[in-house]
């Protein structure tokens, strides 16, 4: 499976488009590929114009525009989803599925997604068809006590960290990186980790996510920021994608194995059971 945008990549897009979108009035929908609309209120082309953007947020790995009159426009990034605000006359990239005019600014909100595992939701009021009620804790905001409670399960730690219903926003890259920084063997049982390890992991998750946000994400395959620039955190990865290379801490060869149905990268010495 190709790496997909995770929390740092979604957060980077949110931060880059927030300034241009906050307070903006959505105008005409110039283009919509209707099969990328995933439920929620239908008739997006008719219903979107005339709504003002109040706030731009991230929920898990998704980009959310809070609109006035109790509406929300949500972008799921899937594998290749990309949200941007560009001059209206800018060349339209391939696989652009939504173009919305921003009134009075000569700019457009655009969404593209070549693999189409992402999608768009236009939500009305309490409509939860985007599944936000099922999302777990945000790892940047989650306290240590909450984290300990979530880990008190007889499951492999890697599988648990990937479970969006428990912790929302981590994917394969940042799971492997956080486990590496905390010195934890990825198939280890979550409820059997020493309390000190849990504390280290809690800190490692925040540190790796914050460092990745500062680096505007990891461009390993196709991810680009909203400004169409590459992220740079891929240069600082310790284990993800480095199987066969030397561990930066101890020189042991990084291994790759299957854990929780996903490729897992780890140092067998620094992360032994
Ligand atoms: Zn090592």
PDB file of C-alpha atoms and ligand atoms in Angstrom:
ATOM      1  CA  UNK A   1       0.000   0.000   0.000  1.00  0.00           C
ATOM      2  CA  UNK A   2       1.315   3.453  -0.885  1.00  0.00           C
ATOM      3  CA  UNK A   3       1.884   5.924   1.927  1.00  0.00           C
ATOM      4  CA  UNK A   4      -1.090   8.219   2.358  1.00  0.00           C
ATOM      5  CA  UNK A   5      -1.488  11.638   3.872  1.00  0.00           C
ATOM      6  CA  UNK A   6      -1.636  11.406   7.646  1.00  0.00           C
ATOM      7  CA  UNK A   7      -2.148  14.015  10.339  1.00  0.00           C
ATOM      8  CA  UNK A   8       0.926  16.177   9.526  1.00  0.00           C
ATOM      9  CA  UNK A   9       0.079  16.361   5.827  1.00  0.00           C
ATOM     10  CA  UNK A  10      -3.579  17.253   6.497  1.00  0.00           C
ATOM     11  CA  UNK A  11      -2.523  19.796   9.136  1.00  0.00           C
ATOM     12  CA  UNK A  12      -0.076  21.376   6.672  1.00  0.00           C
ATOM     13  CA  UNK A  13      -2.848  21.830   4.104  1.00  0.00           C
ATOM     14  CA  UNK A  14      -5.178  23.293   6.743  1.00  0.00           C
ATOM     15  CA  UNK A  15      -2.569  25.815   7.889  1.00  0.00           C
ATOM     16  CA  UNK A  16      -1.756  26.853   4.333  1.00  0.00           C
ATOM     17  CA  UNK A  17      -5.331  27.393   3.167  1.00  0.00           C
ATOM     18  CA  UNK A  18      -6.775  28.762   6.425  1.00  0.00           C
ATOM     19  CA  UNK A  19      -5.735  32.359   5.888  1.00  0.00           C
ATOM     20  CA  UNK A  20      -7.153  32.481   2.351  1.00  0.00           C
ATOM     21  CA  UNK A  21     -10.411  30.785   3.288  1.00  0.00           C
ATOM     22  CA  UNK A  22     -11.416  32.195   6.660  1.00  0.00           C
ATOM     23  CA  UNK A  23     -14.225  34.660   6.069  1.00  0.00           C
ATOM     24  CA  UNK A  24     -14.348  33.907   2.337  1.00  0.00           C
ATOM     25  CA  UNK A  25     -17.719  33.634   0.616  1.00  0.00           C
ATOM     26  CA  UNK A  26     -18.115  30.565  -1.564  1.00  0.00           C
ATOM     27  CA  UNK A  27     -19.435  31.334  -5.032  1.00  0.00           C
ATOM     28  CA  UNK A  28     -20.165  29.386  -8.170  1.00  0.00           C
ATOM     29  CA  UNK A  29     -19.122  25.739  -8.416  1.00  0.00           C
ATOM     30  CA  UNK A  30     -17.249  25.757 -11.716  1.00  0.00           C
ATOM     31  CA  UNK A  31     -16.613  22.045 -11.810  1.00  0.00           C
ATOM     32  CA  UNK A  32     -17.680  19.010  -9.804  1.00  0.00           C
ATOM     33  CA  UNK A  33     -17.109  15.349 -10.485  1.00  0.00           C
ATOM     34  CA  UNK A  34     -20.214  14.140  -8.720  1.00  0.00           C
ATOM     35  CA  UNK A  35     -18.983  10.635  -7.871  1.00  0.00           C
ATOM     36  CA  UNK A  36     -16.394  12.049  -5.447  1.00  0.00           C
ATOM     37  CA  UNK A  37     -19.268  13.353  -3.281  1.00  0.00           C
ATOM     38  CA  UNK A  38     -19.626  10.833  -0.468  1.00  0.00           C
ATOM     39  CA  UNK A  39     -22.987  11.344   1.091  1.00  0.00           C
ATOM     40  CA  UNK A  40     -24.091  14.162   3.320  1.00  0.00           C
ATOM     41  CA  UNK A  41     -26.423  16.744   1.829  1.00  0.00           C
ATOM     42  CA  UNK A  42     -26.790  16.265  -1.933  1.00  0.00           C
ATOM     43  CA  UNK A  43     -26.975  19.024  -4.524  1.00  0.00           C
ATOM     44  CA  UNK A  44     -23.549  20.401  -3.679  1.00  0.00           C
ATOM     45  CA  UNK A  45     -23.420  22.543  -6.827  1.00  0.00           C
ATOM     46  CA  UNK A  46     -26.653  24.300  -5.864  1.00  0.00           C
ATOM     47  CA  UNK A  47     -26.188  24.390  -2.111  1.00  0.00           C
ATOM     48  CA  UNK A  48     -22.593  25.491  -1.660  1.00  0.00           C
ATOM     49  CA  UNK A  49     -22.694  29.001  -3.199  1.00  0.00           C
ATOM     50  CA  UNK A  50     -23.524  31.762  -0.727  1.00  0.00           C
ATOM     51  CA  UNK A  51     -21.987  30.087   2.302  1.00  0.00           C
ATOM     52  CA  UNK A  52     -19.248  31.841   4.205  1.00  0.00           C
ATOM     53  CA  UNK A  53     -16.253  29.926   5.568  1.00  0.00           C
ATOM     54  CA  UNK A  54     -16.037  30.472   9.319  1.00  0.00           C
ATOM     55  CA  UNK A  55     -13.109  28.213  10.166  1.00  0.00           C
ATOM     56  CA  UNK A  56     -10.749  25.691   8.583  1.00  0.00           C
ATOM     57  CA  UNK A  57      -9.930  22.709  10.775  1.00  0.00           C
ATOM     58  CA  UNK A  58      -8.480  19.238  10.750  1.00  0.00           C
ATOM     59  CA  UNK A  59     -10.289  16.204  12.135  1.00  0.00           C
ATOM     60  CA  UNK A  60      -8.054  13.123  12.128  1.00  0.00           C
ATOM     61  CA  UNK A  61      -6.661  13.059   8.589  1.00  0.00           C
ATOM     62  CA  UNK A  62      -9.477  15.152   7.097  1.00  0.00           C
ATOM     63  CA  UNK A  63      -9.715  18.809   6.138  1.00  0.00           C
ATOM     64  CA  UNK A  64     -12.914  20.482   7.369  1.00  0.00           C
ATOM     65  CA  UNK A  65     -14.422  23.839   6.371  1.00  0.00           C
ATOM     66  CA  UNK A  66     -16.939  25.040   8.931  1.00  0.00           C
ATOM     67  CA  UNK A  67     -19.477  27.114   7.011  1.00  0.00           C
ATOM     68  CA  UNK A  68     -22.175  29.457   8.210  1.00  0.00           C
ATOM     69  CA  UNK A  69     -25.786  28.284   8.571  1.00  0.00           C
ATOM     70  CA  UNK A  70     -24.547  25.131  10.277  1.00  0.00           C
ATOM     71  CA  UNK A  71     -22.982  23.474   7.237  1.00  0.00           C
ATOM     72  CA  UNK A  72     -19.620  21.771   6.843  1.00  0.00           C
ATOM     73  CA  UNK A  73     -17.595  20.923   3.754  1.00  0.00           C
ATOM     74  CA  UNK A  74     -15.248  18.002   4.409  1.00  0.00           C
ATOM     75  CA  UNK A  75     -12.372  16.663   2.315  1.00  0.00           C
ATOM     76  CA  UNK A  76     -11.125  13.111   2.855  1.00  0.00           C
ATOM     77  CA  UNK A  77      -7.594  12.873   1.479  1.00  0.00           C
ATOM     78  CA  UNK A  78      -7.540   9.109   0.883  1.00  0.00           C
ATOM     79  CA  UNK A  79      -4.226   8.348  -0.841  1.00  0.00           C
ATOM     80  CA  UNK A  80      -3.756  11.352  -3.120  1.00  0.00           C
ATOM     81  CA  UNK A  81      -6.287  13.991  -2.020  1.00  0.00           C
ATOM     82  CA  UNK A  82      -5.130  17.618  -2.225  1.00  0.00           C
ATOM     83  CA  UNK A  83      -6.941  20.810  -1.218  1.00  0.00           C
ATOM     84  CA  UNK A  84      -5.671  24.185  -2.392  1.00  0.00           C
ATOM     85  CA  UNK A  85      -6.635  27.804  -2.979  1.00  0.00           C
ATOM     86  CA  UNK A  86      -5.210  29.144  -6.217  1.00  0.00           C
ATOM     87  CA  UNK A  87      -5.756  32.084  -8.608  1.00  0.00           C
ATOM     88  CA  UNK A  88      -8.879  31.402 -10.657  1.00  0.00           C
ATOM     89  CA  UNK A  89      -6.887  31.530 -13.891  1.00  0.00           C
ATOM     90  CA  UNK A  90      -4.268  29.011 -12.695  1.00  0.00           C
ATOM     91  CA  UNK A  91      -3.862  25.948 -14.861  1.00  0.00           C
ATOM     92  CA  UNK A  92      -6.189  23.160 -13.780  1.00  0.00           C
ATOM     93  CA  UNK A  93      -4.192  20.109 -12.694  1.00  0.00           C
ATOM     94  CA  UNK A  94      -5.291  16.669 -13.824  1.00  0.00           C
ATOM     95  CA  UNK A  95      -7.824  14.888 -11.590  1.00  0.00           C
ATOM     96  CA  UNK A  96      -9.248  18.155 -10.225  1.00  0.00           C
ATOM     97  CA  UNK A  97     -12.733  17.146  -9.076  1.00  0.00           C
ATOM     98  CA  UNK A  98     -13.986  20.367  -7.479  1.00  0.00           C
ATOM     99  CA  UNK A  99     -13.510  24.039  -8.306  1.00  0.00           C
ATOM    100  CA  UNK A 100     -15.340  26.671  -6.280  1.00  0.00           C
ATOM    101  CA  UNK A 101     -15.028  30.417  -6.918  1.00  0.00           C
ATOM    102  CA  UNK A 102     -14.232  32.559  -3.863  1.00  0.00           C
ATOM    103  CA  UNK A 103     -16.370  35.672  -4.228  1.00  0.00           C
ATOM    104  CA  UNK A 104     -14.501  38.938  -4.719  1.00  0.00           C
ATOM    105  CA  UNK A 105     -10.996  37.448  -4.560  1.00  0.00           C
ATOM    106  CA  UNK A 106     -10.227  36.030  -8.020  1.00  0.00           C
ATOM    107  CA  UNK A 107      -9.300  32.792  -6.301  1.00  0.00           C
ATOM    108  CA  UNK A 108     -10.678  29.281  -6.331  1.00  0.00           C
ATOM    109  CA  UNK A 109     -10.872  26.462  -3.860  1.00  0.00           C
ATOM    110  CA  UNK A 110      -9.818  23.265  -5.593  1.00  0.00           C
ATOM    111  CA  UNK A 111      -9.748  19.576  -4.709  1.00  0.00           C
ATOM    112  CA  UNK A 112      -7.871  17.005  -6.692  1.00  0.00           C
ATOM    113  CA  UNK A 113      -7.387  13.291  -6.091  1.00  0.00           C
ATOM    114  CA  UNK A 114      -5.905  11.075  -8.791  1.00  0.00           C
ATOM    115  CA  UNK A 115      -6.555   7.757  -7.036  1.00  0.00           C
ATOM    116  CA  UNK A 116     -10.007   8.771  -5.802  1.00  0.00           C
ATOM    117  CA  UNK A 117      -9.845   7.036  -2.419  1.00  0.00           C
ATOM    118  CA  UNK A 118     -10.643  10.394  -0.865  1.00  0.00           C
ATOM    119  CA  UNK A 119     -13.898  12.277  -1.179  1.00  0.00           C
ATOM    120  CA  UNK A 120     -16.058  15.284  -0.393  1.00  0.00           C
ATOM    121  CA  UNK A 121     -18.915  15.565   2.080  1.00  0.00           C
ATOM    122  CA  UNK A 122     -21.314  18.502   2.393  1.00  0.00           C
ATOM    123  CA  UNK A 123     -22.880  18.117   5.810  1.00  0.00           C
ATOM    124  CA  UNK A 124     -25.948  19.783   7.147  1.00  0.00           C
ATOM    125  CA  UNK A 125     -26.451  20.320  10.894  1.00  0.00           C
ATOM    126  CA  UNK A 126     -25.974  17.113  12.860  1.00  0.00           C
ATOM    127  CA  UNK A 127     -25.424  14.906   9.794  1.00  0.00           C
ATOM    128  CA  UNK A 128     -22.524  12.596  10.676  1.00  0.00           C
ATOM    129  CA  UNK A 129     -22.202  10.648   7.439  1.00  0.00           C
ATOM    130  CA  UNK A 130     -18.485  11.560   7.407  1.00  0.00           C
ATOM    131  CA  UNK A 131     -18.182   9.472  10.598  1.00  0.00           C
ATOM    132  CA  UNK A 132     -16.676  12.086  12.935  1.00  0.00           C
ATOM    133  CA  UNK A 133     -18.491  10.637  15.937  1.00  0.00           C
ATOM    134  CA  UNK A 134     -16.519   7.424  15.439  1.00  0.00           C
ATOM    135  CA  UNK A 135     -13.131   9.174  15.410  1.00  0.00           C
ATOM    136  CA  UNK A 136     -10.874   8.686  18.398  1.00  0.00           C
ATOM    137  CA  UNK A 137      -8.667  11.114  20.287  1.00  0.00           C
ATOM    138  CA  UNK A 138      -6.550  13.662  18.453  1.00  0.00           C
ATOM    139  CA  UNK A 139      -2.943  12.651  19.145  1.00  0.00           C
ATOM    140  CA  UNK A 140      -1.766  16.267  19.462  1.00  0.00           C
ATOM    141  CA  UNK A 141      -4.298  16.967  22.185  1.00  0.00           C
ATOM    142  CA  UNK A 142      -4.482  13.596  23.928  1.00  0.00           C
ATOM    143  CA  UNK A 143      -3.249  13.631  27.528  1.00  0.00           C
ATOM    144  CA  UNK A 144      -1.141  10.875  29.061  1.00  0.00           C
ATOM    145  CA  UNK A 145      -4.019   9.590  31.179  1.00  0.00           C
ATOM    146  CA  UNK A 146      -6.261   9.207  28.117  1.00  0.00           C
ATOM    147  CA  UNK A 147      -3.427   7.506  26.255  1.00  0.00           C
ATOM    148  CA  UNK A 148      -2.875   4.998  29.086  1.00  0.00           C
ATOM    149  CA  UNK A 149      -6.576   4.181  29.109  1.00  0.00           C
ATOM    150  CA  UNK A 150      -6.611   3.648  25.318  1.00  0.00           C
ATOM    151  CA  UNK A 151      -3.598   1.331  25.532  1.00  0.00           C
ATOM    152  CA  UNK A 152      -5.153  -0.879  28.184  1.00  0.00           C
ATOM    153  CA  UNK A 153      -6.200  -3.441  25.569  1.00  0.00           C
ATOM    154  CA  UNK A 154      -4.822  -6.885  24.668  1.00  0.00           C
ATOM    155  CA  UNK A 155      -3.827  -5.798  21.167  1.00  0.00           C
ATOM    156  CA  UNK A 156      -0.583  -5.265  19.309  1.00  0.00           C
ATOM    157  CA  UNK A 157       0.565  -1.707  19.912  1.00  0.00           C
ATOM    158  CA  UNK A 158       0.978  -0.991  16.207  1.00  0.00           C
ATOM    159  CA  UNK A 159      -2.552  -2.151  15.369  1.00  0.00           C
ATOM    160  CA  UNK A 160      -3.928  -0.100  18.224  1.00  0.00           C
ATOM    161  CA  UNK A 161      -2.156   3.083  17.117  1.00  0.00           C
ATOM    162  CA  UNK A 162      -3.534   2.644  13.585  1.00  0.00           C
ATOM    163  CA  UNK A 163      -7.110   2.259  14.827  1.00  0.00           C
ATOM    164  CA  UNK A 164      -8.762   5.573  13.924  1.00  0.00           C
ATOM    165  CA  UNK A 165     -11.618   4.889  16.345  1.00  0.00           C
ATOM    166  CA  UNK A 166      -9.106   5.094  19.222  1.00  0.00           C
ATOM    167  CA  UNK A 167      -6.561   7.649  17.964  1.00  0.00           C
ATOM    168  CA  UNK A 168      -7.384   9.649  14.835  1.00  0.00           C
ATOM    169  CA  UNK A 169      -4.638  10.792  12.493  1.00  0.00           C
ATOM    170  CA  UNK A 170      -1.800   8.282  12.739  1.00  0.00           C
ATOM    171  CA  UNK A 171      -1.015   6.094   9.740  1.00  0.00           C
ATOM    172  CA  UNK A 172       1.786   3.742   8.838  1.00  0.00           C
ATOM    173  CA  UNK A 173       4.612   6.273   8.567  1.00  0.00           C
ATOM    174  CA  UNK A 174       4.180   8.100  11.857  1.00  0.00           C
ATOM    175  CA  UNK A 175       3.250   4.943  13.779  1.00  0.00           C
ATOM    176  CA  UNK A 176       6.526   3.322  12.807  1.00  0.00           C
ATOM    177  CA  UNK A 177       8.455   6.507  13.561  1.00  0.00           C
ATOM    178  CA  UNK A 178       6.865   6.995  16.985  1.00  0.00           C
ATOM    179  CA  UNK A 179       7.451   3.361  17.970  1.00  0.00           C
ATOM    180  CA  UNK A 180      11.068   3.689  16.870  1.00  0.00           C
ATOM    181  CA  UNK A 181      11.614   6.839  18.915  1.00  0.00           C
ATOM    182  CA  UNK A 182      10.069   5.171  21.960  1.00  0.00           C
ATOM    183  CA  UNK A 183      12.107   1.957  21.493  1.00  0.00           C
ATOM    184  CA  UNK A 184       9.044  -0.292  21.253  1.00  0.00           C
ATOM    185  CA  UNK A 185       8.743  -3.550  19.310  1.00  0.00           C
ATOM    186  CA  UNK A 186       5.706  -2.961  17.032  1.00  0.00           C
ATOM    187  CA  UNK A 187       3.951  -6.327  17.645  1.00  0.00           C
ATOM    188  CA  UNK A 188       4.248  -5.926  21.460  1.00  0.00           C
ATOM    189  CA  UNK A 189       1.009  -6.122  23.428  1.00  0.00           C
ATOM    190  CA  UNK A 190      -0.223  -2.630  24.278  1.00  0.00           C
ATOM    191  CA  UNK A 191      -1.495  -3.576  27.736  1.00  0.00           C
ATOM    192  CA  UNK A 192       1.840  -5.187  28.659  1.00  0.00           C
ATOM    193  CA  UNK A 193       4.047  -2.173  27.958  1.00  0.00           C
ATOM    194  CA  UNK A 194       5.914  -0.805  30.963  1.00  0.00           C
ATOM    195  CA  UNK A 195       4.386   2.488  32.193  1.00  0.00           C
ATOM    196  CA  UNK A 196       7.651   4.281  31.399  1.00  0.00           C
ATOM    197  CA  UNK A 197       7.476   3.023  27.797  1.00  0.00           C
ATOM    198  CA  UNK A 198       3.909   4.253  27.502  1.00  0.00           C
ATOM    199  CA  UNK A 199       5.022   7.664  28.710  1.00  0.00           C
ATOM    200  CA  UNK A 200       7.890   7.687  26.186  1.00  0.00           C
ATOM    201  CA  UNK A 201       5.545   6.648  23.396  1.00  0.00           C
ATOM    202  CA  UNK A 202       3.030   9.348  24.308  1.00  0.00           C
ATOM    203  CA  UNK A 203       5.812  11.925  24.088  1.00  0.00           C
ATOM    204  CA  UNK A 204       7.281  10.389  20.914  1.00  0.00           C
ATOM    205  CA  UNK A 205       3.944  10.552  19.068  1.00  0.00           C
ATOM    206  CA  UNK A 206       3.591  14.266  19.759  1.00  0.00           C
ATOM    207  CA  UNK A 207       7.226  14.989  18.976  1.00  0.00           C
ATOM    208  CA  UNK A 208       7.218  13.150  15.667  1.00  0.00           C
ATOM    209  CA  UNK A 209       3.929  14.729  14.569  1.00  0.00           C
ATOM    210  CA  UNK A 210       5.010  18.225  15.565  1.00  0.00           C
ATOM    211  CA  UNK A 211       8.371  17.835  13.824  1.00  0.00           C
ATOM    212  CA  UNK A 212       6.623  16.521  10.713  1.00  0.00           C
ATOM    213  CA  UNK A 213       4.191  19.451  10.711  1.00  0.00           C
ATOM    214  CA  UNK A 214       7.129  21.852  11.024  1.00  0.00           C
ATOM    215  CA  UNK A 215       8.669  20.096   7.991  1.00  0.00           C
ATOM    216  CA  UNK A 216       5.328  20.350   6.119  1.00  0.00           C
ATOM    217  CA  UNK A 217       4.882  16.584   5.991  1.00  0.00           C
ATOM    218  CA  UNK A 218       6.677  13.712   4.283  1.00  0.00           C
ATOM    219  CA  UNK A 219       6.787  13.463   0.503  1.00  0.00           C
ATOM    220  CA  UNK A 220       7.501   9.815  -0.191  1.00  0.00           C
ATOM    221  CA  UNK A 221       5.227   9.254  -3.115  1.00  0.00           C
ATOM    222  CA  UNK A 222       2.867  11.901  -4.391  1.00  0.00           C
ATOM    223  CA  UNK A 223       2.028  14.161  -1.461  1.00  0.00           C
ATOM    224  CA  UNK A 224       2.466  17.904  -2.052  1.00  0.00           C
ATOM    225  CA  UNK A 225       1.491  20.739   0.248  1.00  0.00           C
ATOM    226  CA  UNK A 226      -1.360  23.084  -0.709  1.00  0.00           C
ATOM    227  CA  UNK A 227       1.329  25.280  -2.259  1.00  0.00           C
ATOM    228  CA  UNK A 228       2.378  22.316  -4.407  1.00  0.00           C
ATOM    229  CA  UNK A 229       5.680  21.991  -2.618  1.00  0.00           C
ATOM    230  CA  UNK A 230       7.274  18.848  -1.265  1.00  0.00           C
ATOM    231  CA  UNK A 231       7.369  18.203   2.460  1.00  0.00           C
ATOM    232  CA  UNK A 232      10.784  17.490   3.933  1.00  0.00           C
ATOM    233  CA  UNK A 233      10.223  15.155   6.861  1.00  0.00           C
ATOM    234  CA  UNK A 234      11.036  12.110   4.676  1.00  0.00           C
ATOM    235  CA  UNK A 235      14.705  13.067   5.124  1.00  0.00           C
ATOM    236  CA  UNK A 236      14.392  12.644   8.869  1.00  0.00           C
ATOM    237  CA  UNK A 237      12.607   9.299   8.966  1.00  0.00           C
ATOM    238  CA  UNK A 238      14.461   6.826  11.175  1.00  0.00           C
ATOM    239  CA  UNK A 239      12.820   3.552  10.144  1.00  0.00           C
ATOM    240  CA  UNK A 240       9.945   4.025   7.686  1.00  0.00           C
ATOM    241  CA  UNK A 241      11.105   2.950   4.217  1.00  0.00           C
ATOM    242  CA  UNK A 242      14.675   2.402   5.511  1.00  0.00           C
ATOM    243  CA  UNK A 243      14.650  -1.427   5.613  1.00  0.00           C
ATOM    244  CA  UNK A 244      18.094  -2.734   4.660  1.00  0.00           C
ATOM    245  CA  UNK A 245      19.762   0.517   5.789  1.00  0.00           C
ATOM    246  CA  UNK A 246      21.614   1.007   9.076  1.00  0.00           C
ATOM    247  CA  UNK A 247      19.821   2.165  12.200  1.00  0.00           C
ATOM    248  CA  UNK A 248      20.914   5.740  12.875  1.00  0.00           C
ATOM    249  CA  UNK A 249      21.200   4.942  16.593  1.00  0.00           C
ATOM    250  CA  UNK A 250      23.032   1.604  16.694  1.00  0.00           C
ATOM    251  CA  UNK A 251      24.001   0.592  13.141  1.00  0.00           C
ATOM    252  CA  UNK A 252      21.874  -2.577  13.098  1.00  0.00           C
ATOM    253  CA  UNK A 253      20.066  -3.233   9.807  1.00  0.00           C
ATOM    254  CA  UNK A 254      16.485  -1.913   9.813  1.00  0.00           C
ATOM    255  CA  UNK A 255      13.976  -4.691   9.151  1.00  0.00           C
ATOM    256  CA  UNK A 256      10.581  -4.754   7.523  1.00  0.00           C
ATOM    257  CA  UNK A 257       7.871  -7.184   8.596  1.00  0.00           C
ATOM    258  CA  UNK A 258       4.093  -7.437   8.512  1.00  0.00           C
ATOM    259  CA  UNK A 259       2.304  -6.230  11.628  1.00  0.00           C
ATOM    260  CA  UNK A 260      -1.413  -5.532  11.781  1.00  0.00           C
ATOM    261  CA  UNK A 261      -1.581  -6.277   8.060  1.00  0.00           C
ATOM    262  CA  UNK A 262       0.799  -3.427   7.268  1.00  0.00           C
ATOM    263  CA  UNK A 263       4.476  -3.170   6.393  1.00  0.00           C
ATOM    264  CA  UNK A 264       6.274  -2.333   9.595  1.00  0.00           C
ATOM    265  CA  UNK A 265       9.773  -0.923   9.790  1.00  0.00           C
ATOM    266  CA  UNK A 266      11.854  -1.235  12.944  1.00  0.00           C
ATOM    267  CA  UNK A 267      15.331  -1.716  14.381  1.00  0.00           C
ATOM    268  CA  UNK A 268      15.523  -5.231  15.874  1.00  0.00           C
ATOM    269  CA  UNK A 269      18.058  -4.035  18.456  1.00  0.00           C
ATOM    270  CA  UNK A 270      16.634  -0.681  19.581  1.00  0.00           C
ATOM    271  CA  UNK A 271      13.097  -2.069  19.494  1.00  0.00           C
ATOM    272  CA  UNK A 272      13.430  -5.561  20.932  1.00  0.00           C
ATOM    273  CA  UNK A 273      10.651  -7.063  23.005  1.00  0.00           C
TER     274      UNK A 273
HETATM  275 ZN1  LIG B   1      18.984   0.510  16.373  1.00  0.00          ZN
END
